[in-house]
One Martini backbone bead per residue (centre of mass of N, CA, C, O) as a GRO file, in nm:
protein
  237
    1MET     BB    1  10.009   8.118   8.781
    2ASN     BB    2  10.025   8.440   8.865
    3CYS     BB    3  10.095   8.696   9.073
    4ALA     BB    4   9.816   8.827   9.089
    5ASP     BB    5   9.655   8.568   9.152
    6ALA     BB    6   9.815   8.487   9.403
    7ARG     BB    7   9.754   8.746   9.577
    8PHE     BB    8   9.448   8.722   9.577
    9ALA     BB    9   9.439   8.442   9.708
   10LEU     BB   10   9.589   8.525   9.971
   11ALA     BB   11   9.390   8.748  10.060
   12ALA     BB   12   9.153   8.543  10.093
   13ASP     BB   13   9.372   8.285  10.170
   14PRO     BB   14   9.661   8.231  10.346
   15ARG     BB   15   9.590   7.892  10.378
   16SER     BB   16   9.610   7.791  10.106
   17GLY     BB   17   9.621   7.463   9.910
   18ASP     BB   18   9.665   7.534   9.629
   19PRO     BB   19   9.864   7.391   9.397
   20ALA     BB   20   9.915   7.636   9.212
   21LEU     BB   21  10.007   7.825   9.438
   22LEU     BB   22  10.238   7.654   9.557
   23ASP     BB   23  10.401   7.642   9.296
   24HIS     BB   24  10.446   7.947   9.271
   25LEU     BB   25  10.592   7.992   9.549
   26GLU     BB   26  10.843   7.815   9.473
   27ARG     BB   27  10.917   8.021   9.212
   28CYS     BB   28  10.839   8.295   9.397
   29PRO     BB   29  10.982   8.505   9.618
   30ALA     BB   30  10.783   8.743   9.628
   31CYS     BB   31  10.524   8.576   9.695
   32ALA     BB   32  10.640   8.439   9.944
   33ALA     BB   33  10.668   8.700  10.108
   34TYR     BB   34  10.371   8.774  10.093
   35ALA     BB   35  10.267   8.519  10.236
   36GLY     BB   36  10.404   8.585  10.505
   37ASP     BB   37  10.248   8.846  10.565
   38MET     BB   38   9.961   8.720  10.557
   39SER     BB   39  10.010   8.511  10.780
   40GLU     BB   40  10.068   8.715  11.005
   41LEU     BB   41   9.797   8.856  10.996
   42ASP     BB   42   9.626   8.604  11.047
   43ARG     BB   43   9.748   8.536  11.321
   44ARG     BB   44   9.670   8.799  11.468
   45LEU     BB   45   9.369   8.777  11.424
   46ARG     BB   46   9.324   8.503  11.567
   47GLU     BB   47   9.436   8.586  11.842
   48ALA     BB   48   9.233   8.822  11.892
   49LEU     BB   49   8.972   8.613  11.862
   50ASP     BB   50   9.088   8.429  12.102
   51VAL     BB   51   8.845   8.414  12.331
   52PRO     BB   52   8.775   8.321  12.632
   53VAL     BB   53   8.511   8.108  12.750
   54PRO     BB   54   8.321   8.058  13.000
   55ASP     BB   55   8.164   7.849  13.185
   56LEU     BB   56   7.824   7.755  13.202
   57ASP     BB   57   7.564   7.725  13.450
   58LEU     BB   58   7.336   7.528  13.326
   59PRO     BB   59   7.046   7.403  13.320
   60SER     BB   60   6.883   7.127  13.301
   61GLY     BB   61   6.663   6.954  13.161
   62PRO     BB   62   6.381   7.032  13.055
   63TYR     BB   63   6.249   7.248  12.807
   64PRO     BB   64   6.062   7.474  12.695
   65ALA     BB   65   5.890   7.553  12.442
   66VAL     BB   66   5.918   7.735  12.155
   67PRO     BB   67   5.754   7.968  12.012
   68THR     BB   68   5.618   8.000  11.664
   69THR     BB   69   5.446   8.237  11.728
   70PRO     BB   70   5.372   8.545  11.731
   71ALA     BB   71   5.400   8.782  11.946
   72PRO     BB   72   5.293   9.038  12.087
   73GLY     BB   73   5.452   9.290  11.899
   74GLY     BB   74   5.676   9.115  11.746
   75GLY     BB   75   5.898   8.935  11.893
   76LEU     BB   76   6.029   8.760  11.669
   77ALA     BB   77   6.106   8.992  11.484
   78ARG     BB   78   6.288   9.136  11.687
   79ARG     BB   79   6.485   8.902  11.728
   80GLY     BB   80   6.574   8.885  11.432
   81LEU     BB   81   6.678   9.174  11.414
   82THR     BB   82   6.888   9.149  11.638
   83ARG     BB   83   7.059   8.931  11.501
   84ARG     BB   84   7.134   9.100  11.252
   85PHE     BB   85   7.276   9.323  11.405
   86ALA     BB   86   7.486   9.140  11.542
   87LEU     BB   87   7.617   9.036  11.283
   88ALA     BB   88   7.699   9.311  11.166
   89ALA     BB   89   7.874   9.394  11.409
   90GLY     BB   90   8.073   9.159  11.390
   91ILE     BB   91   8.182   9.218  11.107
   92ALA     BB   92   8.278   9.506  11.168
   93GLY     BB   93   8.473   9.426  11.395
   94VAL     BB   94   8.665   9.251  11.225
   95ALA     BB   95   8.746   9.470  11.022
   96LEU     BB   96   8.861   9.666  11.232
   97LEU     BB   97   9.073   9.473  11.351
   98ALA     BB   98   9.234   9.427  11.094
   99GLY     BB   99   9.315   9.723  11.054
  100LEU     BB  100   9.463   9.757  11.327
  101LEU     BB  101   9.671   9.534  11.285
  102TRP     BB  102   9.796   9.650  11.029
  103ALA     BB  103   9.869   9.925  11.160
  104GLY     BB  104  10.071   9.779  11.369
  105PHE     BB  105  10.264   9.773  11.173
  106PRO     BB  106  10.552   9.870  11.076
  107ARG     BB  107  10.612  10.214  10.946
  108PRO     BB  108  10.781  10.342  10.726
  109SER     BB  109  10.874  10.539  10.520
  110LEU     BB  110  10.777  10.577  10.207
  111ALA     BB  111  11.052  10.560  10.070
  112SER     BB  112  11.148  10.304  10.222
  113ALA     BB  113  10.912  10.122  10.129
  114VAL     BB  114  10.975  10.136   9.830
  115VAL     BB  115  11.261  10.020   9.843
  116ALA     BB  116  11.186   9.752   9.988
  117HIS     BB  117  11.000   9.643   9.757
  118MET     BB  118  11.226   9.568   9.547
  119ALA     BB  119  11.310   9.289   9.685
  120HIS     BB  120  11.046   9.125   9.588
  121GLU     BB  121  11.114   9.215   9.254
  122PRO     BB  122  11.398   9.178   9.086
  123ASP     BB  123  11.301   9.074   8.789
  124ALA     BB  124  11.160   9.331   8.678
  125TRP     BB  125  11.422   9.468   8.554
  126LEU     BB  126  11.456   9.234   8.313
  127THR     BB  127  11.243   9.334   8.144
  128THR     BB  128  11.167   9.399   7.769
  129ALA     BB  129  10.881   9.347   7.692
  130ALA     BB  130  10.624   9.502   7.568
  131LEU     BB  131  10.321   9.612   7.669
  132SER     BB  132  10.006   9.650   7.651
  133GLU     BB  133   9.758   9.862   7.726
  134ALA     BB  134   9.563   9.642   7.835
  135GLU     BB  135   9.759   9.514   8.041
  136VAL     BB  136   9.804   9.769   8.210
  137ASP     BB  137   9.505   9.845   8.269
  138ALA     BB  138   9.429   9.586   8.428
  139VAL     BB  139   9.610   9.662   8.672
  140MET     BB  140   9.508   9.948   8.741
  141THR     BB  141   9.196   9.893   8.802
  142ARG     BB  142   9.242   9.744   9.081
  143SER     BB  143   9.322  10.060   9.201
  144GLY     BB  144   9.157  10.299   9.061
  145VAL     BB  145   9.303  10.302   8.770
  146ARG     BB  146   9.360  10.474   8.455
  147LEU     BB  147   9.421  10.496   8.117
  148ALA     BB  148   9.418  10.788   7.919
  149GLN     BB  149   9.694  10.694   7.795
  150ASP     BB  150   9.961  10.589   7.658
  151LEU     BB  151  10.232  10.395   7.807
  152PRO     BB  152  10.535  10.364   7.716
  153ASP     BB  153  10.759  10.108   7.777
  154VAL     BB  154  10.612   9.872   7.924
  155THR     BB  155  10.750   9.560   8.091
  156TYR     BB  156  10.585   9.591   8.372
  157ALA     BB  157  10.278   9.451   8.540
  158HIS     BB  158  10.161   9.476   8.879
  159SER     BB  159   9.977   9.369   9.160
  160CYS     BB  160  10.069   9.503   9.472
  161TRP     BB  161  10.158   9.468   9.804
  162PHE     BB  162  10.108   9.786   9.987
  163ARG     BB  163  10.029   9.888  10.281
  164GLY     BB  164   9.743   9.711  10.267
  165ARG     BB  165   9.751   9.722   9.939
  166HIS     BB  166   9.683   9.744   9.605
  167VAL     BB  167   9.936   9.820   9.354
  168PRO     BB  168  10.088   9.957   9.092
  169HIS     BB  169  10.362   9.790   8.913
  170LEU     BB  170  10.616   9.940   8.719
  171VAL     BB  171  10.813   9.916   8.412
  172VAL     BB  172  11.022  10.161   8.253
  173GLN     BB  173  11.171  10.248   7.961
  174THR     BB  174  11.483  10.415   7.911
  175PRO     BB  175  11.773  10.545   7.791
  176GLU     BB  176  11.905  10.490   8.093
  177GLY     BB  177  11.682  10.284   8.177
  178PRO     BB  178  11.516  10.138   8.414
  179VAL     BB  179  11.201  10.203   8.582
  180THR     BB  180  11.012  10.248   8.871
  181VAL     BB  181  10.649  10.227   8.931
  182LEU     BB  182  10.429  10.366   9.183
  183VAL     BB  183  10.086  10.361   9.243
  184LEU     BB  184   9.946  10.575   9.524
  185PRO     BB  185   9.629  10.649   9.617
  186GLU     BB  186   9.682  10.620   9.962
  187GLU     BB  187   9.967  10.818   9.941
  188PRO     BB  188  10.011  11.115  10.040
  189VAL     BB  189  10.170  11.420   9.927
  190GLN     BB  190  10.262  11.763   9.946
  191ARG     BB  191  10.539  11.703   9.795
  192SER     BB  192  10.821  11.673   9.647
  193ILE     BB  193  11.044  11.380   9.681
  194ARG     BB  194  11.374  11.316   9.729
  195PHE     BB  195  11.580  11.010   9.691
  196ASP     BB  196  11.870  10.822   9.849
  197GLU     BB  197  11.836  10.465   9.864
  198GLY     BB  198  11.959  10.150   9.846
  199GLY     BB  199  12.058  10.224   9.535
  200TYR     BB  200  11.836  10.451   9.500
  201LYS     BB  201  11.673  10.687   9.279
  202GLY     BB  202  11.409  10.926   9.363
  203THR     BB  203  11.045  10.998   9.357
  204LEU     BB  204  10.781  11.192   9.507
  205VAL     BB  205  10.450  11.266   9.383
  206PRO     BB  206  10.184  11.435   9.348
  207ALA     BB  207   9.841  11.348   9.317
  208PRO     BB  208   9.507  11.361   9.279
  209ARG     BB  209   9.564  11.066   9.418
  210GLY     BB  210   9.809  11.072   9.612
  211SER     BB  211  10.087  10.900   9.457
  212ILE     BB  212  10.416  10.889   9.293
  213ALA     BB  213  10.670  10.646   9.227
  214VAL     BB  214  11.020  10.696   9.128
  215LEU     BB  215  11.286  10.460   9.036
  216ALA     BB  216  11.650  10.414   9.019
  217ARG     BB  217  11.991  10.280   8.945
  218THR     BB  218  12.035  10.530   8.771
  219GLU     BB  219  12.091  10.808   8.589
  220THR     BB  220  11.771  10.959   8.609
  221ASP     BB  221  11.478  11.127   8.499
  222VAL     BB  222  11.229  11.085   8.719
  223ALA     BB  223  11.052  11.338   8.683
  224ARG     BB  224  10.974  11.285   8.390
  225VAL     BB  225  10.832  11.017   8.436
  226ALA     BB  226  10.621  11.124   8.634
  227GLU     BB  227  10.485  11.311   8.427
  228GLN     BB  228  10.398  11.088   8.231
  229VAL     BB  229  10.219  10.934   8.427
  230LEU     BB  230  10.026  11.163   8.508
  231ALA     BB  231   9.926  11.203   8.205
  232ALA     BB  232   9.820  10.884   8.174
  233VAL     BB  233   9.644  10.906   8.434
  234THR     BB  234   9.341  10.809   8.612
  235PHE     BB  235   9.125  10.867   8.886
  236LEU     BB  236   8.898  10.697   9.055
  237ASP     BB  237   8.616  10.710   9.276
   0.00000   0.00000   0.00000
């Protein structure tokens, strides 16, 4: 199991006991940290839904039989429709609650969040073998992004959990050394922002949808890399 498969499995079931997933988590500190985040979200959601229900003093039976033929005016049909509406409302309520709980997590500045994300995948910087365009595009499409043209010298491409959603995380090799690229379709910025934080120098640049973050550990023209990425990707509706 690779990192992308592990993270999708955790997003579906943070308490999964899949042996392949557990084996991957033992060997991958980044995915283990991700698993901890998802477990915390799962715990908060379960606590919020654990509402005590008081005991009801219901009369003992026997009870009259429930009619199985439609009552005048379609009573059974209306009751069935009411149950379906109640189920739909319940599902919508759970989804809304999950979003509110995730939004309740502390949210640092976007630049700080990008820098903090680097600690989750330190080995990404060490990759040197170039990936094919198809391999990179497969990661991008999971976040609603496609490669409009080849992006050369990409040696790492994963779909990573960032601020409540999966985003493409790339490492691109440059003459000055590797740089990390995060494509952030749901994180808009109004203008380019340069930052120097936590041993990284980088930039956040506006994109047709959201933004793109580029950062490096050495003196690198990150703005040039950001321009190359912007020219190579297209954002899907």
